[in-house]
GROMACS .gro file of C-alpha atoms in nm:
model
  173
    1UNK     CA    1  10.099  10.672  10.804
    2UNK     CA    2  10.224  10.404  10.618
    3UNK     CA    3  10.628  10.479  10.442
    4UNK     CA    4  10.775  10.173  10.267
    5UNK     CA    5  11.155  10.240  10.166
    6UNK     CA    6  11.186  10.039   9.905
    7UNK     CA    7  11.633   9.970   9.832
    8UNK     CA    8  11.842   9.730   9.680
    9UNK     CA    9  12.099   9.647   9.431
   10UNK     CA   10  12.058   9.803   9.114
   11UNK     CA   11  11.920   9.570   8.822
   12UNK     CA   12  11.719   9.392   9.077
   13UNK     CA   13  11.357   9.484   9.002
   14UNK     CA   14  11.312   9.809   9.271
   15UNK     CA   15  11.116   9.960   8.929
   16UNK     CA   16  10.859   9.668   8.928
   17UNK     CA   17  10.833   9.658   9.292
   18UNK     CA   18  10.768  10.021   9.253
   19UNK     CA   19  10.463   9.961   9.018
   20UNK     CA   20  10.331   9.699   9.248
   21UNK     CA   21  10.259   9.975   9.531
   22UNK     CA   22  10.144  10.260   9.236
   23UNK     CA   23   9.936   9.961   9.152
   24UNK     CA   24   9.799   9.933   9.456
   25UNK     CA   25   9.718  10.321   9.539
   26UNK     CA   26  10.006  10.387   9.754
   27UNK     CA   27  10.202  10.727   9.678
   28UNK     CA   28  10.503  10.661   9.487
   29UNK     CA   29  10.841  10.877   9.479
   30UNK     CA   30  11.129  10.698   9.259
   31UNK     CA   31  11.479  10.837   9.341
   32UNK     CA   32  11.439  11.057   9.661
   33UNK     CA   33  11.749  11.117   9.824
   34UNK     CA   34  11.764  10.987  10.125
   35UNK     CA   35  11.809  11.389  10.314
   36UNK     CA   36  11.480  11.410  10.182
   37UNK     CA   37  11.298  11.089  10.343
   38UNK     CA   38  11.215  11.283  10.665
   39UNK     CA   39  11.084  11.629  10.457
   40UNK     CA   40  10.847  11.410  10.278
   41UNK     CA   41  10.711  11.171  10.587
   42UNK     CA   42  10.705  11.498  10.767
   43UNK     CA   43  10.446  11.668  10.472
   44UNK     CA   44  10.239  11.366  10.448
   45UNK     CA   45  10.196  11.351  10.853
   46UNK     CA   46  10.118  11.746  10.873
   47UNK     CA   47   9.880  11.749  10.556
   48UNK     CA   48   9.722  11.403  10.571
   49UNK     CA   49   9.683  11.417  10.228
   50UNK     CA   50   9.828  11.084  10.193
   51UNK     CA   51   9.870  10.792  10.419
   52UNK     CA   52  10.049  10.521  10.245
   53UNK     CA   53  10.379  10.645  10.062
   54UNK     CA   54  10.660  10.415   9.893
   55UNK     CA   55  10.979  10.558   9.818
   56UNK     CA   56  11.277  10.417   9.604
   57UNK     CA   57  11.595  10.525   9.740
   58UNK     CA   58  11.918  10.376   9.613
   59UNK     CA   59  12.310  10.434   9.510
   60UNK     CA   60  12.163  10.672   9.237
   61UNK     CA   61  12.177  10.898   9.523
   62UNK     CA   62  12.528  10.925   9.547
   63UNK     CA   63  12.706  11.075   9.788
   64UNK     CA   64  12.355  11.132   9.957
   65UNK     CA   65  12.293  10.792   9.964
   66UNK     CA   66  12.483  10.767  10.293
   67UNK     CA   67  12.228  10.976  10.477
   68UNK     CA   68  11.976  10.684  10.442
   69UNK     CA   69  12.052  10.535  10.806
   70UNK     CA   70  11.995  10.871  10.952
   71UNK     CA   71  11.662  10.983  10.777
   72UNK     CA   72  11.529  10.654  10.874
   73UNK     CA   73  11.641  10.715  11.248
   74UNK     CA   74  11.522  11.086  11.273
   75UNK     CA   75  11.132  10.993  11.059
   76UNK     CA   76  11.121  10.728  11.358
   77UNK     CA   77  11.199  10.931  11.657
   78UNK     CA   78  11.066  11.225  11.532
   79UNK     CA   79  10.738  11.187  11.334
   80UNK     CA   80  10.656  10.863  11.508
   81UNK     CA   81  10.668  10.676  11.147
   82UNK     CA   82  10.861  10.351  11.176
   83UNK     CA   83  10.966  10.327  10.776
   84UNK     CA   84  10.962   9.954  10.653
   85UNK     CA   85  11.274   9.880  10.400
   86UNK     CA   86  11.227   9.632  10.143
   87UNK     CA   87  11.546   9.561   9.983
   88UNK     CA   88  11.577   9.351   9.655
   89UNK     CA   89  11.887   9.140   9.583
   90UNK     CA   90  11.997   8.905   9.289
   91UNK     CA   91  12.308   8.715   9.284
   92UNK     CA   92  12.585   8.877   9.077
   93UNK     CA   93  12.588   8.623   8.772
   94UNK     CA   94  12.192   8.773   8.755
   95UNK     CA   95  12.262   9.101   8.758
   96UNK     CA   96  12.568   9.115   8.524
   97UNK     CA   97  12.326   8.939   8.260
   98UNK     CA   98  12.073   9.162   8.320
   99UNK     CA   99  12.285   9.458   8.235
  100UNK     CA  100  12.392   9.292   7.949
  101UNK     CA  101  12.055   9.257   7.816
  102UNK     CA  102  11.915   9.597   7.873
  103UNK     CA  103  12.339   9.773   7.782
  104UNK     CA  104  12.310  10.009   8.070
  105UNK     CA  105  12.604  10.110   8.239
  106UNK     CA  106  12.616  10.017   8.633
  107UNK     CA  107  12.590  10.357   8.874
  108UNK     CA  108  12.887  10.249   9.061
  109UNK     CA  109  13.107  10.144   8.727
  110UNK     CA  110  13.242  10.437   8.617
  111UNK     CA  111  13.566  10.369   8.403
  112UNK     CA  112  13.512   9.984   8.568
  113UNK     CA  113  13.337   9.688   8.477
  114UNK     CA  114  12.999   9.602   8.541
  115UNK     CA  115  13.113   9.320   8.797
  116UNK     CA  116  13.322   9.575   8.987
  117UNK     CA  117  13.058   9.837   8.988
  118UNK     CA  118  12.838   9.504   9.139
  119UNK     CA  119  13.054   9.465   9.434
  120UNK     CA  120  13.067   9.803   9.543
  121UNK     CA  121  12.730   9.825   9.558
  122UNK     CA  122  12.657   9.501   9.726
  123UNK     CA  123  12.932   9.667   9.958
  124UNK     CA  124  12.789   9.972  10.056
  125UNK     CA  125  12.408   9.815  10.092
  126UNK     CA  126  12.503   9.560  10.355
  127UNK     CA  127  12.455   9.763  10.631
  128UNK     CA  128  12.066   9.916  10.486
  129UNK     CA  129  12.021   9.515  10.406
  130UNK     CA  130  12.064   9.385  10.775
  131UNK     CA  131  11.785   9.673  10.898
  132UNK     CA  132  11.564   9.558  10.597
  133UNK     CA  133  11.236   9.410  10.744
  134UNK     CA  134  11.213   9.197  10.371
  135UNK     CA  135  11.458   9.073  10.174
  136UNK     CA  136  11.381   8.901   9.837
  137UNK     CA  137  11.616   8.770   9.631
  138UNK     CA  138  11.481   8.836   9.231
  139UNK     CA  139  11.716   8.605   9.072
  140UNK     CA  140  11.489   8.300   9.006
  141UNK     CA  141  11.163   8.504   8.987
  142UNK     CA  142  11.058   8.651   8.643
  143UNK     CA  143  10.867   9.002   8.681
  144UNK     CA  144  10.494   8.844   8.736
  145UNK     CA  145  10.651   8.637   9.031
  146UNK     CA  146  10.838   8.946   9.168
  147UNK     CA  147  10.541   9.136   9.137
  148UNK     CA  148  10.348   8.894   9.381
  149UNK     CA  149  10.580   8.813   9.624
  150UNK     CA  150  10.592   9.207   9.662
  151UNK     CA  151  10.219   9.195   9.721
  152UNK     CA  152  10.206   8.876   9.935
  153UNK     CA  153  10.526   9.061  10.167
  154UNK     CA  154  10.433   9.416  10.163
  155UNK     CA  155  10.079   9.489  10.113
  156UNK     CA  156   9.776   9.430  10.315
  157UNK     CA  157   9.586   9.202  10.073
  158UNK     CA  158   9.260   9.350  10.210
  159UNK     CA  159   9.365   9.723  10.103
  160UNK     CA  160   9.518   9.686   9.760
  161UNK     CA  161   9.306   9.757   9.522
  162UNK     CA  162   9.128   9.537   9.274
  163UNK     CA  163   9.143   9.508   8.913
  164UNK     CA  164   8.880   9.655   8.714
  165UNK     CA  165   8.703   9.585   8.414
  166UNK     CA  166   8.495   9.909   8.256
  167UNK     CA  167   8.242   9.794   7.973
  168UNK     CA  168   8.146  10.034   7.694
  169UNK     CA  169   7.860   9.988   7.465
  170UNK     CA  170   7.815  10.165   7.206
  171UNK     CA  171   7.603  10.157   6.870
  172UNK     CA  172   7.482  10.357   6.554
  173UNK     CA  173   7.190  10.448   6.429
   0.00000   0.00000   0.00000
């Protein structure tokens, strides 16, 4: 089995990455605290329904979010599925523009500021960042470039799908 976690710092395109896997057939969860990673790699193993699985896990989590580390320790050791982490960056100048565009308030602001809400987070992801097997940094790419890169780093070009193109003819009499 195939498990992608796919992390990062919030406002740096984890939804679009998201849709590039759903895109490409894999099963998608968005928001799955982290306690949770090894339930669900343990269901897919055991039923076999499903054999490629991406799953967004992020601060959103909260206080769960610290588990992350663990899960992806214990789905290792004891399902025998080594998780890939793909974790998505974007300097802070990005990110605080891209809040401003879409006036959402940052998980980890609170009563703050966007920009202190940004360090926290880039804060408490270091440590998830240095086991990440791929890093990419959105802040120069627009959402057609993010969406390849994804492909050309994460997905086996020969298995994704293609697109296709359904004609319908129709006519009276």
């Amino acid at each position: 089995m195939e498990l992608t976690v796919i992390t990062g710092m919030s406002g740096a395109g984890k939804s679009q990455a998201m849709g590039v896997f759903e895109d490409a057939g894999w099963y998608v969860v968005d928001n799955l605290p982290p306690r949770l990673l090894t339930d669900l790699a343990r269901l897919f193993v055991t039923e076999g329904k499903f054999d490629r699985a991406a799953v967004v896990c992020d601060i959103r989590g909260g206080a769960f979010f610290d588990d992350l580390g663990e899960q992806l320790e214990i789905t290792a050791t004891q399902l025998g599925v080594q998780p890939r982490i793909l974790f998505l960056e974007a300097d802070d100048d990005v990110l605080l523009n891209r809040y401003r565009e879409t006036r959402r308030r940052h998980p980890l602001a609170g009563t703050g500021t966007i920009q202190e809400g940004i360090r926290r987070e880039r804060a408490m992801l270091e440590g998830i960042r240095r086991r990440a097997e791929v890093v990419i940094d959105t802040s120069r790419l627009n959402i057609w470039d993010l969406r390849r890169t994804v492909v050309e780093e994460m997905i086996d070009p020969g298995a994704r799908q293609r697109m296709q193109v359904l004609f319908v003819s129709f006519g009276f009499k």
